[in-house]
Amino acid sequence: MSIIETAKRNELDVYGYMLYLLTVLPKWGADPTETQLKSVMPWSMALPSYCKQTYSEVK
């Protein structure tokens, strides 16, 4: 629940953000680096554009 609420507070598309996390995190295995983890934080500038869309912009 806190991941979803943090995504909302950072004005992300929750579905897009969760999809991104569930796609990327398994590829990194059981021990992702700090840099990798920082890149997927809701405030990261490295997130793909579809994570940053508002609900009305998602098609």
Coordinates of C-alpha atoms in Angstrom, one line a residue:
M1 CA 0.0 0.0 0.0
S2 CA 2.8 2.5 0.7
I3 CA 4.2 2.0 -2.8
I4 CA 0.9 3.0 -4.3
E5 CA 0.4 6.0 -2.0
T6 CA 3.9 7.2 -2.6
A7 CA 3.4 6.9 -6.4
K8 CA 0.1 8.9 -6.0
R9 CA 1.9 11.6 -4.0
N10 CA 4.5 11.9 -6.7
E11 CA 1.8 12.2 -9.3
L12 CA 2.7 9.0 -11.1
D13 CA 0.3 6.7 -13.0
V14 CA 0.0 4.0 -10.4
Y15 CA -0.7 1.2 -12.9
G16 CA 2.2 2.2 -15.1
Y17 CA 4.5 2.5 -12.2
M18 CA 3.6 -0.9 -10.7
L19 CA 3.9 -2.4 -14.2
Y20 CA 7.4 -0.9 -14.5
L21 CA 8.4 -2.2 -11.1
L22 CA 7.1 -5.7 -11.7
T23 CA 8.9 -5.8 -15.0
V24 CA 12.3 -4.4 -13.9
L25 CA 12.8 -5.7 -10.4
P26 CA 12.8 -9.4 -11.2
K27 CA 15.5 -8.9 -13.8
W28 CA 17.9 -7.5 -11.1
G29 CA 17.6 -10.7 -9.0
A30 CA 17.8 -10.9 -5.2
D31 CA 20.5 -8.3 -4.7
P32 CA 19.9 -5.1 -6.7
T33 CA 22.5 -2.3 -6.3
E34 CA 21.7 0.9 -4.6
T35 CA 22.0 2.7 -8.0
Q36 CA 19.4 0.4 -9.5
L37 CA 17.0 0.9 -6.5
K38 CA 17.4 4.7 -6.7
S39 CA 16.5 4.6 -10.4
V40 CA 13.0 3.1 -9.6
M41 CA 12.1 5.4 -6.8
P42 CA 8.9 7.4 -7.5
W43 CA 10.8 10.7 -7.5
S44 CA 13.5 9.4 -9.9
M45 CA 14.0 11.3 -13.1
A46 CA 15.0 8.0 -14.8
L47 CA 11.4 6.6 -14.8
P48 CA 9.9 6.0 -18.2
S49 CA 7.4 8.5 -19.4
Y50 CA 4.4 6.2 -19.1
C51 CA 4.9 6.2 -15.4
K52 CA 4.6 9.9 -15.3
Q53 CA 1.3 10.2 -17.1
T54 CA -1.8 11.2 -15.3
Y55 CA -4.8 8.9 -15.3
S56 CA -6.6 11.0 -18.0
E57 CA -3.5 10.8 -20.3
V58 CA -3.3 7.0 -20.3
K59 CA -4.8 5.5 -23.4

